[in-house]
Coordinates of C-alpha atoms in Angstrom, one line a residue:
Chain A
X1 CA -50.7 -31.8 -55.2
X2 CA -48.5 -30.7 -58.1
X3 CA -45.7 -32.9 -56.8
X4 CA -47.3 -36.0 -58.3
X5 CA -47.6 -34.4 -61.7
X6 CA -44.1 -33.1 -61.9
X7 CA -41.9 -35.2 -64.3
X8 CA -38.7 -36.5 -62.6
X9 CA -35.5 -34.9 -63.8
X10 CA -32.8 -36.9 -65.6
X11 CA -30.6 -36.5 -62.6
X12 CA -33.3 -38.0 -60.4
X13 CA -33.7 -40.9 -62.6
X14 CA -29.9 -41.5 -62.8
X15 CA -29.7 -41.2 -59.0
X16 CA -32.5 -43.7 -58.5
X17 CA -31.0 -46.2 -60.9
X18 CA -27.6 -46.0 -59.3
X19 CA -29.2 -46.4 -55.9
X20 CA -31.2 -49.4 -57.1
X21 CA -28.0 -51.1 -58.4
X22 CA -26.1 -50.5 -55.2
X23 CA -29.2 -51.4 -53.1
X24 CA -29.5 -54.6 -55.1
X25 CA -26.1 -55.6 -53.7
X26 CA -27.4 -55.0 -50.3
X27 CA -30.6 -57.1 -50.6
X28 CA -29.2 -59.8 -52.8
X29 CA -27.7 -61.9 -50.0
X30 CA -31.0 -62.0 -48.2
X31 CA -32.9 -63.0 -51.3
X32 CA -30.3 -65.6 -52.1
X33 CA -30.5 -67.0 -48.5
X34 CA -34.3 -67.4 -48.7
X35 CA -33.9 -69.1 -52.0
X36 CA -31.2 -71.4 -50.8
X37 CA -33.4 -72.4 -47.8
X38 CA -35.9 -73.8 -50.2
X39 CA -33.5 -75.7 -52.4
X40 CA -31.9 -79.1 -52.0
X41 CA -28.2 -78.9 -51.1
X42 CA -27.1 -80.0 -54.5
X43 CA -29.3 -77.5 -56.2
X44 CA -27.7 -74.6 -54.2
X45 CA -24.4 -75.2 -55.9
X46 CA -25.7 -76.6 -59.1
X47 CA -28.2 -74.1 -60.2
X48 CA -25.8 -71.3 -61.0
X49 CA -27.4 -67.8 -60.6
X50 CA -31.0 -69.0 -60.7
X51 CA -32.9 -67.9 -57.6
X52 CA -36.1 -69.8 -58.0
X53 CA -36.0 -73.3 -56.6
X54 CA -37.3 -76.1 -58.9
X55 CA -39.7 -77.1 -56.2
X56 CA -39.6 -75.5 -52.8
X57 CA -38.3 -77.9 -50.2
X58 CA -40.1 -76.9 -47.0
X59 CA -38.6 -79.9 -45.1
X60 CA -35.4 -77.8 -44.7
X61 CA -37.3 -75.7 -42.2
X62 CA -38.7 -78.6 -40.3
X63 CA -35.2 -80.2 -40.2
X64 CA -33.5 -77.0 -39.0
X65 CA -36.1 -76.4 -36.3
X66 CA -36.3 -79.9 -34.8
X67 CA -33.2 -81.9 -35.5
X68 CA -30.4 -79.6 -34.5
X69 CA -32.1 -78.2 -31.4
X70 CA -32.9 -74.9 -32.9
X71 CA -36.0 -74.6 -30.8
X72 CA -33.7 -74.8 -27.7
X73 CA -31.3 -72.2 -29.2
X74 CA -34.2 -69.9 -29.9
X75 CA -35.4 -70.1 -26.2
X76 CA -31.8 -69.6 -25.0
X77 CA -31.4 -66.5 -27.2
X78 CA -34.7 -65.1 -26.0
X79 CA -33.9 -65.6 -22.3
X80 CA -30.5 -64.1 -22.6
X81 CA -31.7 -61.2 -24.6
X82 CA -34.6 -60.3 -22.3
X83 CA -32.3 -60.7 -19.2
X84 CA -29.6 -58.6 -20.6
X85 CA -32.0 -55.8 -21.7
X86 CA -33.6 -55.7 -18.3
X87 CA -30.3 -55.6 -16.5
X88 CA -28.9 -52.9 -18.7
X89 CA -32.0 -50.7 -18.5
X90 CA -32.4 -50.9 -14.7
X91 CA -28.7 -50.3 -13.9
X92 CA -28.0 -47.7 -16.5
X93 CA -31.2 -45.8 -15.6
X94 CA -30.3 -45.8 -11.9
X95 CA -26.7 -44.7 -12.5
X96 CA -27.6 -42.3 -15.3
X97 CA -30.1 -40.6 -13.0
X98 CA -27.7 -39.7 -10.3
X99 CA -24.8 -39.0 -12.7
X100 CA -27.0 -36.6 -14.6
X101 CA -28.7 -34.8 -11.7
X102 CA -26.5 -34.9 -8.7
X103 CA -23.0 -34.0 -7.5
X104 CA -21.3 -36.5 -5.2
X105 CA -17.9 -37.5 -4.1
X106 CA -16.4 -39.8 -6.7
X107 CA -18.4 -38.6 -9.7
X108 CA -15.5 -37.3 -11.7
X109 CA -13.6 -40.4 -11.0
X110 CA -16.4 -42.6 -12.3
X111 CA -17.0 -40.6 -15.4
X112 CA -13.2 -40.6 -16.1
X113 CA -13.2 -44.4 -15.7
X114 CA -16.1 -44.7 -18.2
X115 CA -14.4 -42.6 -20.8
X116 CA -11.1 -44.6 -20.5
X117 CA -12.8 -47.9 -21.0
X118 CA -15.4 -46.7 -23.5
X119 CA -13.8 -48.5 -26.5
X120 CA -12.4 -51.6 -24.8
X121 CA -12.6 -54.4 -27.4
X122 CA -14.4 -57.6 -26.5
X123 CA -11.4 -59.8 -27.1
X124 CA -9.4 -58.0 -24.4
X125 CA -11.6 -58.9 -21.5
X126 CA -12.9 -62.3 -22.6
X127 CA -10.3 -64.4 -20.6
X128 CA -10.7 -62.7 -17.2
X129 CA -14.5 -62.6 -17.6
X130 CA -14.6 -66.3 -18.3
X131 CA -12.3 -67.0 -15.4
X132 CA -14.5 -64.8 -13.1
X133 CA -17.7 -66.5 -14.3
X134 CA -16.0 -69.9 -13.7
X135 CA -15.2 -68.9 -10.2
X136 CA -18.7 -67.7 -9.5
X137 CA -19.8 -71.2 -10.8
X138 CA -21.9 -69.5 -13.5
X139 CA -20.2 -70.9 -16.5
X140 CA -22.7 -72.8 -18.6
X141 CA -25.7 -70.9 -17.1
X142 CA -28.0 -68.3 -18.6
X143 CA -27.3 -66.1 -15.6
X144 CA -23.6 -66.2 -16.4
X145 CA -24.1 -65.1 -20.0
X146 CA -26.5 -62.3 -19.0
X147 CA -24.1 -61.0 -16.4
X148 CA -21.2 -61.2 -18.8
X149 CA -23.2 -59.3 -21.4
X150 CA -25.0 -56.7 -19.3
X151 CA -23.1 -56.1 -16.1
X152 CA -20.0 -54.4 -17.5
X153 CA -19.7 -52.1 -20.5
X154 CA -22.9 -50.5 -21.9
X155 CA -21.4 -47.1 -21.0
X156 CA -23.3 -45.5 -23.9
X157 CA -26.6 -46.4 -22.2
X158 CA -25.7 -44.9 -18.9
X159 CA -24.5 -41.7 -20.6
X160 CA -27.7 -41.5 -22.7
X161 CA -29.8 -41.6 -19.5
X162 CA -27.5 -39.1 -17.7
X163 CA -27.8 -36.7 -20.6
X164 CA -31.6 -37.0 -20.7
X165 CA -32.1 -36.7 -16.9
X166 CA -29.9 -33.6 -16.7
X167 CA -32.3 -31.7 -18.9
X168 CA -35.5 -32.5 -16.9
X169 CA -36.7 -29.6 -14.7
X170 CA -36.0 -29.9 -11.0
X171 CA -39.5 -29.1 -9.9
X172 CA -40.8 -32.5 -11.0
X173 CA -39.1 -34.5 -8.3
X174 CA -39.4 -31.8 -5.7
X175 CA -43.1 -31.9 -5.8
X176 CA -43.0 -35.7 -5.3
X177 CA -40.5 -35.4 -2.4
X178 CA -42.8 -32.8 -0.7
X179 CA -45.4 -35.5 -0.7
X180 CA -43.0 -37.6 1.3
X181 CA -41.7 -39.9 -1.4
X182 CA -38.2 -41.4 -1.0
X183 CA -35.6 -41.4 -3.7
X184 CA -36.5 -44.9 -5.0
X185 CA -40.2 -44.0 -5.2
X186 CA -39.4 -40.7 -6.9
X187 CA -37.2 -42.5 -9.4
X188 CA -39.5 -45.4 -10.3
X189 CA -42.8 -43.5 -10.1
X190 CA -41.7 -40.1 -11.6
X191 CA -38.4 -40.1 -13.3
X192 CA -38.1 -43.5 -15.0
X193 CA -41.6 -43.1 -16.7
X194 CA -40.5 -39.7 -18.0
X195 CA -37.4 -41.1 -19.5
X196 CA -39.3 -43.6 -21.8
X197 CA -37.8 -42.2 -25.0
X198 CA -34.3 -43.1 -23.7
X199 CA -35.5 -46.4 -22.4
X200 CA -36.8 -47.2 -25.8
X201 CA -33.4 -46.4 -27.3
X202 CA -31.5 -48.4 -24.8
X203 CA -33.9 -51.3 -25.2
X204 CA -33.4 -51.3 -29.0
X205 CA -29.6 -51.0 -28.9
X206 CA -29.2 -53.6 -26.2
X207 CA -31.6 -56.0 -27.9
X208 CA -29.7 -55.7 -31.1
X209 CA -26.4 -56.3 -29.3
X210 CA -27.6 -59.2 -27.2
X211 CA -29.5 -61.0 -29.9
X212 CA -26.5 -61.0 -32.2
X213 CA -23.5 -61.3 -29.9
X214 CA -21.2 -64.2 -30.6
X215 CA -17.9 -64.4 -28.8
X216 CA -19.0 -64.5 -25.2
X217 CA -21.9 -67.0 -25.6
X218 CA -19.6 -69.1 -27.7
X219 CA -16.9 -69.3 -25.0
X220 CA -19.4 -69.6 -22.2
X221 CA -21.1 -72.6 -23.7
X222 CA -18.2 -74.5 -25.2
X223 CA -18.9 -77.6 -23.1
X224 CA -22.7 -77.2 -22.9
X225 CA -24.4 -77.4 -26.4
X226 CA -27.8 -77.1 -24.8
X227 CA -27.2 -73.6 -23.8
X228 CA -26.1 -72.3 -27.2
X229 CA -27.7 -69.2 -28.7
X230 CA -28.9 -69.0 -32.3
X231 CA -25.7 -67.2 -33.4
X232 CA -23.5 -69.9 -31.9
X233 CA -25.7 -72.8 -32.8
X234 CA -25.7 -71.6 -36.4
X235 CA -22.0 -72.1 -36.8
X236 CA -21.9 -75.3 -35.0
X237 CA -24.6 -76.5 -37.4
X238 CA -22.2 -75.9 -40.2
X239 CA -19.3 -77.7 -38.5
X240 CA -21.2 -80.8 -37.5
X241 CA -23.1 -81.4 -40.7
X242 CA -20.6 -80.1 -43.2
X243 CA -22.8 -80.7 -46.2
X244 CA -26.3 -79.7 -45.1
X245 CA -26.2 -76.3 -46.5
X246 CA -29.9 -76.1 -47.2
X247 CA -30.7 -76.9 -43.5
X248 CA -28.2 -74.2 -42.6
X249 CA -29.9 -71.6 -44.8
X250 CA -33.3 -72.4 -43.3
X251 CA -31.8 -72.1 -39.9
X252 CA -30.3 -68.7 -40.8
X253 CA -33.7 -67.5 -42.1
X254 CA -35.4 -68.7 -38.9
X255 CA -32.9 -66.9 -36.7
X256 CA -33.0 -63.7 -38.7
X257 CA -36.8 -63.4 -38.7
X258 CA -37.2 -62.0 -35.2
X259 CA -34.6 -59.2 -35.6
X260 CA -35.8 -58.2 -39.1
X261 CA -39.4 -58.3 -38.0
X262 CA -38.8 -56.1 -35.0
X263 CA -36.7 -53.8 -37.1
X264 CA -39.3 -53.4 -39.8
X265 CA -42.0 -52.8 -37.2
X266 CA -40.0 -50.2 -35.3
X267 CA -37.9 -48.9 -38.2
X268 CA -38.2 -45.2 -37.5
X269 CA -37.5 -45.7 -33.8
X270 CA -34.4 -47.7 -34.6
X271 CA -32.9 -45.1 -36.9
X272 CA -33.8 -42.2 -34.7
X273 CA -32.2 -44.0 -31.7
X274 CA -28.9 -44.5 -33.4
X275 CA -29.0 -41.0 -34.9
X276 CA -29.8 -39.6 -31.5
X277 CA -27.0 -41.6 -29.9
X278 CA -24.4 -40.2 -32.2
X279 CA -25.6 -36.6 -31.9
X280 CA -25.0 -36.9 -28.2
Chain B
X1 CA -34.8 -24.4 -4.2
X2 CA -35.1 -23.7 -0.4
X3 CA -37.6 -26.4 0.3
X4 CA -35.6 -28.4 2.8
X5 CA -38.7 -29.6 4.7
X6 CA -38.9 -33.0 3.0
X7 CA -38.0 -36.0 5.0
X8 CA -34.6 -36.5 3.4
X9 CA -32.2 -33.6 3.7
X10 CA -30.4 -34.9 0.6
X11 CA -33.1 -33.4 -1.7
X12 CA -31.4 -30.0 -1.4
X13 CA -27.9 -31.5 -1.5
X14 CA -26.8 -29.4 -4.5
X15 CA -28.0 -26.2 -2.8
X16 CA -26.7 -26.9 0.7
X17 CA -23.2 -25.7 1.4
X18 CA -20.8 -28.7 1.5
X19 CA -19.8 -29.3 5.1
X20 CA -17.1 -31.9 5.1
X21 CA -16.8 -35.1 3.2
X22 CA -18.0 -37.5 5.9
X23 CA -21.3 -35.6 6.2
X24 CA -21.7 -35.4 2.4
X25 CA -21.1 -39.1 2.1
X26 CA -23.7 -39.8 4.9
X27 CA -26.3 -37.5 3.2
X28 CA -25.8 -39.0 -0.2
X29 CA -26.1 -42.6 0.8
X30 CA -28.9 -43.2 -1.6
X31 CA -26.9 -41.9 -4.5
X32 CA -24.4 -44.7 -3.9
X33 CA -27.3 -47.1 -3.6
X34 CA -28.4 -46.1 -7.1
X35 CA -24.8 -46.5 -8.3
X36 CA -24.3 -49.9 -6.7
X37 CA -25.4 -52.2 -9.5
X38 CA -23.3 -50.4 -12.0
X39 CA -20.3 -50.0 -9.8
X40 CA -20.4 -53.7 -8.9
X41 CA -21.0 -54.9 -12.4
X42 CA -18.6 -52.5 -14.0
X43 CA -15.9 -53.3 -11.4
X44 CA -16.2 -57.0 -11.9
X45 CA -16.8 -57.1 -15.7
X46 CA -14.7 -54.2 -17.0
X47 CA -12.2 -52.8 -14.5
X48 CA -11.2 -56.2 -13.0
X49 CA -10.6 -57.8 -16.4
X50 CA -8.6 -54.8 -17.5
X51 CA -6.2 -55.2 -14.6
X52 CA -6.3 -59.0 -14.4
X53 CA -5.2 -59.3 -18.1
X54 CA -2.0 -57.6 -17.1
X55 CA -1.4 -60.1 -14.3
X56 CA -2.3 -63.1 -16.4
X57 CA 0.2 -62.0 -19.0
X58 CA 3.0 -62.9 -16.6
X59 CA 1.7 -66.5 -16.0
X60 CA 2.1 -69.8 -17.5
X61 CA -1.5 -70.9 -17.2
X62 CA -2.8 -74.0 -18.9
X63 CA -6.5 -73.8 -18.0
X64 CA -9.1 -72.3 -15.7
X65 CA -8.9 -75.3 -13.4
X66 CA -5.4 -74.6 -12.3
X67 CA -3.8 -71.4 -10.9
X68 CA -0.9 -70.7 -13.2
X69 CA 2.7 -70.1 -12.4
X70 CA 4.5 -66.8 -12.5
X71 CA 7.1 -66.7 -15.4
X72 CA 7.9 -63.1 -15.7
X73 CA 8.3 -61.7 -19.2
X74 CA 8.5 -65.0 -20.9
X75 CA 5.2 -64.7 -22.6
X76 CA 6.1 -61.4 -24.1
X77 CA 9.5 -62.7 -25.2
X78 CA 7.8 -65.6 -26.9
X79 CA 5.2 -63.3 -28.5
X80 CA 7.8 -61.0 -30.0
X81 CA 9.4 -64.0 -31.7
X82 CA 6.0 -65.5 -32.7
X83 CA 5.4 -64.9 -36.4
X84 CA 1.7 -65.9 -36.0
X85 CA 1.2 -63.2 -33.5
X86 CA 2.7 -60.5 -35.7
X87 CA 0.7 -62.0 -38.6
X88 CA -2.5 -61.5 -36.7
X89 CA -1.4 -58.1 -35.5
X90 CA -0.6 -57.0 -39.0
X91 CA -3.9 -58.4 -40.4
X92 CA -5.8 -56.4 -37.8
X93 CA -4.0 -53.3 -38.9
X94 CA -4.5 -53.9 -42.6
X95 CA -8.2 -54.5 -41.8
X96 CA -8.4 -51.2 -39.9
X97 CA -6.5 -49.2 -42.5
X98 CA -8.6 -50.4 -45.5
X99 CA -12.0 -51.2 -44.0
X100 CA -12.5 -48.0 -41.9
X101 CA -11.9 -45.4 -44.6
X102 CA -14.0 -47.5 -47.0
X103 CA -16.9 -47.7 -44.6
X104 CA -16.7 -44.1 -43.5
X105 CA -16.2 -42.7 -47.1
X106 CA -18.8 -44.9 -48.8
X107 CA -21.3 -44.1 -46.1
X108 CA -20.6 -40.3 -46.5
X109 CA -21.1 -40.5 -50.2
X110 CA -24.3 -42.4 -49.8
X111 CA -25.5 -40.0 -47.0
X112 CA -25.0 -37.0 -49.3
X113 CA -27.1 -38.5 -52.0
X114 CA -29.8 -39.6 -49.5
X115 CA -29.8 -36.2 -47.8
X116 CA -30.3 -34.2 -51.0
X117 CA -33.8 -32.8 -51.1
X118 CA -34.5 -34.0 -54.6
X119 CA -33.6 -37.7 -54.1
X120 CA -36.8 -39.8 -54.2
X121 CA -37.5 -42.9 -52.0
X122 CA -35.0 -41.9 -49.3
X123 CA -36.7 -43.8 -46.6
X124 CA -36.8 -47.0 -48.7
X125 CA -33.1 -46.9 -49.5
X126 CA -32.1 -46.0 -46.0
X127 CA -34.0 -49.1 -44.8
X128 CA -32.4 -51.2 -47.4
X129 CA -28.8 -50.3 -46.5
X130 CA -29.6 -50.7 -42.8
X131 CA -30.9 -54.2 -43.1
X132 CA -27.6 -56.0 -42.7
X133 CA -26.9 -54.0 -39.5
X134 CA -29.6 -55.8 -37.6
X135 CA -28.6 -59.2 -38.8
X136 CA -26.4 -61.5 -36.8
X137 CA -22.7 -61.2 -37.7
X138 CA -22.1 -64.9 -37.3
X139 CA -24.9 -65.7 -39.7
X140 CA -23.6 -63.1 -42.2
X141 CA -20.2 -64.8 -42.1
X142 CA -21.7 -68.3 -42.7
X143 CA -24.0 -67.1 -45.5
X144 CA -21.1 -65.3 -47.2
X145 CA -18.9 -68.4 -47.2
X146 CA -21.6 -69.8 -49.6
X147 CA -22.0 -66.6 -51.6
X148 CA -18.2 -66.4 -52.1
X149 CA -17.8 -70.0 -52.9
X150 CA -16.3 -70.9 -56.3
X151 CA -19.7 -72.1 -57.5
X152 CA -21.5 -69.3 -55.7
X153 CA -23.1 -66.2 -57.2
X154 CA -20.2 -63.8 -56.7
X155 CA -17.7 -65.9 -58.5
X156 CA -20.2 -66.9 -61.2
X157 CA -21.2 -63.3 -62.0
X158 CA -17.6 -62.2 -62.1
X159 CA -16.8 -65.0 -64.6
X160 CA -19.9 -64.2 -66.5
X161 CA -19.0 -60.5 -66.8
X162 CA -15.5 -61.4 -67.8
X163 CA -13.8 -59.8 -64.8
X164 CA -12.1 -63.1 -63.8
X165 CA -11.2 -66.1 -66.0
X166 CA -12.0 -69.0 -63.8
X167 CA -14.3 -69.5 -60.8
X168 CA -12.6 -68.5 -57.5
X169 CA -13.4 -69.0 -53.9
X170 CA -12.5 -65.7 -52.4
X171 CA -12.9 -66.6 -48.7
X172 CA -10.8 -69.7 -49.1
X173 CA -7.9 -68.2 -51.0
X174 CA -5.0 -67.0 -49.0
X175 CA -4.5 -64.0 -51.2
X176 CA -8.0 -62.7 -51.0
X177 CA -9.5 -64.0 -47.7
X178 CA -8.7 -60.9 -45.6
X179 CA -10.1 -58.6 -48.3
X180 CA -13.2 -60.7 -48.6
X181 CA -13.6 -60.2 -44.9
X182 CA -13.2 -56.5 -45.3
X183 CA -15.7 -56.3 -48.1
X184 CA -18.3 -58.3 -46.1
X185 CA -17.6 -56.2 -43.0
X186 CA -18.2 -52.9 -44.9
X187 CA -21.3 -54.4 -46.5
X188 CA -22.7 -55.4 -43.1
X189 CA -22.0 -52.1 -41.2
X190 CA -22.3 -49.5 -43.9
X191 CA -25.9 -48.8 -42.9
X192 CA -25.1 -47.7 -39.4
X193 CA -22.4 -45.3 -40.5
X194 CA -24.8 -44.0 -43.1
X195 CA -27.2 -43.1 -40.2
X196 CA -24.4 -41.4 -38.3
X197 CA -23.7 -39.3 -41.4
X198 CA -27.3 -38.5 -42.0
X199 CA -27.6 -37.3 -38.4
X200 CA -24.5 -35.2 -38.9
X201 CA -25.8 -33.7 -42.1
X202 CA -29.0 -32.7 -40.4
X203 CA -27.1 -30.4 -38.0
X204 CA -26.1 -28.3 -41.0
X205 CA -28.6 -25.4 -41.1
X206 CA -30.6 -25.1 -44.3
X207 CA -29.6 -21.4 -44.5
X208 CA -26.0 -22.4 -45.2
X209 CA -27.1 -24.3 -48.3
X210 CA -29.2 -21.5 -49.6
X211 CA -26.4 -19.0 -49.0
X212 CA -24.1 -21.1 -51.1
X213 CA -26.7 -21.4 -53.9
X214 CA -27.1 -17.6 -54.0
X215 CA -23.4 -17.2 -54.2
X216 CA -23.6 -19.5 -57.3
X217 CA -21.6 -22.4 -55.8
X218 CA -22.0 -25.7 -57.7
X219 CA -22.7 -28.9 -55.9
X220 CA -19.0 -29.9 -55.6
X221 CA -17.8 -26.4 -54.6
X222 CA -20.5 -26.3 -52.0
X223 CA -19.5 -29.6 -50.6
X224 CA -15.8 -28.8 -50.7
X225 CA -16.0 -25.4 -49.1
X226 CA -19.3 -25.3 -47.1
X227 CA -20.5 -28.8 -46.1
X228 CA -17.2 -30.6 -45.5
X229 CA -15.6 -28.1 -43.1
X230 CA -18.8 -28.3 -41.0
X231 CA -18.6 -32.1 -41.1
X232 CA -15.0 -32.4 -40.0
X233 CA -15.8 -32.7 -36.3
X234 CA -18.2 -35.6 -37.1
X235 CA -15.6 -37.2 -39.4
X236 CA -13.3 -37.5 -36.3
X237 CA -16.0 -38.9 -34.1
X238 CA -17.4 -41.3 -36.7
X239 CA -14.0 -42.5 -37.7
X240 CA -13.2 -43.3 -34.1
X241 CA -16.4 -45.2 -33.5
X242 CA -15.8 -47.3 -36.6
X243 CA -12.2 -47.9 -35.8
X244 CA -13.1 -49.4 -32.5
X245 CA -15.9 -51.4 -34.2
X246 CA -13.2 -52.8 -36.5
X247 CA -11.5 -54.4 -33.5
X248 CA -14.6 -56.4 -32.9
X249 CA -14.7 -58.5 -36.1
X250 CA -14.4 -61.8 -34.4
X251 CA -17.9 -63.1 -35.2
X252 CA -17.7 -62.3 -38.9
X253 CA -14.1 -63.4 -39.5
X254 CA -14.4 -66.6 -37.4
X255 CA -17.5 -67.7 -39.3
X256 CA -16.4 -66.5 -42.7
X257 CA -12.9 -67.8 -42.9
X258 CA -12.0 -69.1 -39.4
X259 CA -8.8 -67.0 -39.8
X260 CA -7.7 -69.2 -42.7
X261 CA -6.6 -70.4 -45.1
X262 CA -3.2 -70.9 -43.3
X263 CA -3.8 -67.8 -41.0
X264 CA -4.1 -65.4 -44.0
X265 CA -7.1 -63.7 -42.4
X266 CA -6.4 -64.4 -38.7
X267 CA -7.0 -61.1 -36.9
X268 CA -5.9 -60.6 -33.3
X269 CA -9.2 -61.6 -31.7
X270 CA -9.1 -64.9 -33.5
X271 CA -5.5 -65.4 -32.3
X272 CA -6.6 -64.8 -28.7
X273 CA -9.6 -67.1 -29.0
X274 CA -7.5 -69.8 -30.6
X275 CA -4.7 -69.8 -28.1
X276 CA -7.0 -69.4 -25.1
X277 CA -9.9 -71.6 -25.9
X278 CA -9.3 -73.8 -28.9
X279 CA -5.9 -75.2 -28.3
X280 CA -5.6 -78.7 -26.8
X281 CA -3.7 -77.1 -23.9
X282 CA -5.2 -73.7 -23.3
X283 CA -2.5 -71.0 -23.1
X284 CA -4.4 -68.5 -21.1
X285 CA -1.3 -66.5 -20.0
X286 CA 0.1 -66.4 -23.5
X287 CA -3.3 -65.2 -24.9
X288 CA -3.5 -62.6 -22.2
X289 CA -0.1 -61.3 -23.1
X290 CA -1.3 -60.9 -26.7
X291 CA -4.4 -59.1 -25.5
X292 CA -2.3 -56.8 -23.5
X293 CA 0.0 -55.9 -26.4
X294 CA -3.0 -55.5 -28.5
X295 CA -4.6 -53.4 -25.8
X296 CA -1.7 -51.0 -25.9
X297 CA -2.5 -50.2 -29.5
X298 CA -6.2 -49.5 -28.6
X299 CA -5.0 -47.4 -25.7
X300 CA -3.0 -45.2 -28.2
X301 CA -6.3 -44.9 -30.1
X302 CA -8.2 -44.2 -27.0
X303 CA -5.9 -41.2 -26.3
X304 CA -6.3 -40.1 -29.9
X305 CA -10.0 -40.4 -29.4
X306 CA -10.0 -38.3 -26.2
X307 CA -8.0 -35.6 -28.0
X308 CA -10.1 -35.9 -31.1
X309 CA -13.4 -35.5 -29.2
X310 CA -12.1 -32.5 -27.3
X311 CA -11.0 -30.9 -30.5
X312 CA -14.3 -31.8 -32.3
X313 CA -16.3 -30.3 -29.4
X314 CA -14.3 -27.2 -29.6
X315 CA -15.0 -26.9 -33.3
X316 CA -18.6 -27.5 -32.9
X317 CA -18.8 -25.0 -30.1
X318 CA -17.3 -22.2 -32.0
X319 CA -19.3 -22.8 -35.2

C-alpha cells in the first residue's frame, strides 16, 4: 500500500486541524457531562475549566438511579419505546404494502391527506390528542402514550415501505398465492421478511424518536410521576432538587447510554437509514 | 399476469377490467383490512386533532373535565391583543429565520469538506457531529443550562480569551436567551442535516467533477458553477425539512430556558403548553386558538413545500 507512505499535504493537515477544533465543540459537552457526573455539586461550579474530578464521586450514580426513581423511568421508557416501534412497524408495513402495490378506491385521497399533514407540528395537535386520550380513559397509562406516539403521524415510515414494496417483482407473491395463501399469509410470510432493510430503517428512526420524545409524555404524565420517561424525569429531577447538579449529570449519563450505545453499534445503519430516507 | 385461478380473485385486481365501484370495493376488502390500523390511528390522532383544534378555538374551556362553552371569535380577539402571543409568535419566527439558514449552511460547508476525496478520517468526524442527534433534546437542554451558566465553561472560556469582560449566563439573560437556544439547537441537529447533504452530494456523478477539473476550474468555481446548481433541488427539500423541525423546539427550549427570562425566549409551542397545561386554570380554548393561528403559518409553509418539492422533482428529472 503506497497510501500509508504518502505524506499528507499541507491542505490535509489544515483541514484535519480545523475539523478537530470544530469537532471538539461537538464532543466537549459530553466529556463535560461525564466529568460533572463524577464531581460534587460544589466542584462542578468551583473548578473552572478543569475536567478531571479531584476524586470521582461514584455515589452520584447510585443516588440518581435509586432515589429519584430512575429505574422506574428507565422501564417506562423501554416499554413505551418498544410498544411504539412495534405499532409503527406493523401498521406502516401493512399500509405501505397496499399503497405501494395496489390500486384501490380512495388511494389518491389517502396519499393527499398524508402529504397535507406531513409537517404538522407537535404543538398543534397536543390538546386534542390529550383530550381524546382522556376520553378513552388512557391518560396516565403506557398504552395511552404508545398510541399517542405511534398511531398518528409516522407518514415517512409508511411512504418508505410503499416505495420499497413498489419495486419488488410481482412474481413473488403470485407464486405464494398459487399455493393457496391468503393476503395476510403472503404479507407476513413473504413480503414483510423481504422488506427487512426498510424495517430496520423504520425501527431505527422510530426508536430514536420514541426514546427522546418529550412533550407528549410530559403532558400525559403530569399527574402520575410513576409513569414518567427518562426525558421527562430528567427535567423534574432538576426542578425538585434544585441544587443536586451532580446527581442530575449522573442521571443524564445513565439515560444517554442506551441511545449512544445502540448508535455506536449500528452506526453505519443509522447513517444509511437517514441518508436513504432523504434520497427518497 | 393471467393467473386468476387462485382462491381470491383480487390477486389479479390490477389486471382485471374495473367493473363498477361496488364490485371493486367487495373484491378489495382485504386491502382495506390492511389499511385499517393506519386509517383508524391516523384518523384519531392526526385528522381529528387537526379539525378539533378549530372547534376548540371557539370555546371557553377551562379543563378536560368540563365541556367548554361556545364564545365565537372571542379567543381570537383576545389573542390579537395579547402581547405575549405576538412575542411568542415573533420569537418562533426569529428562531426560524436565524437557526434554519445557519443549520443548513453550516452543514453544507461541513458536508463539502467531508465529501472531498482527500479529507482523512471522514467516518470519524461524521460520527462525531452526529452524536448530539441521537441524544435526548430535553437532556441537551438541561446540560446546556449548566454549560452556559455564568460559572460554566462557555462563559469562563470567553472571559479567558478576552471576548467578554465579565462572566455571563447566556441562557438566563433576556438579551441572549433566544440566541443561546438557537446555538444549542444548531449544535444538536447539525449532524442530521450533514447526513442529508452528504446523501445529496453522492447523487452528483464523479464524471461531473472530472470534467470540471479538465476544464481547469478551481475548487470555488467548480462549486459555484457545477456543484451548487445540482444541489439546488436538495437545498429546497432540506430547508423545508429543517424549517418544520424548527417548529418542534419545545423540548430544548423548555428545558434550557423555560421560555424565560421574562418570556424572552418563549416560542409558540411553549406558549401553547403554558396556557393549556401549566396555568392554574387551563385555557384550552385559548391555547387552541393560538395553535390554529400558528397552524395557518405552517400551512403557508406546507403549500410552499408542495410547490418546492414539485419544482425540485422537475429539476431533478430533467438533469
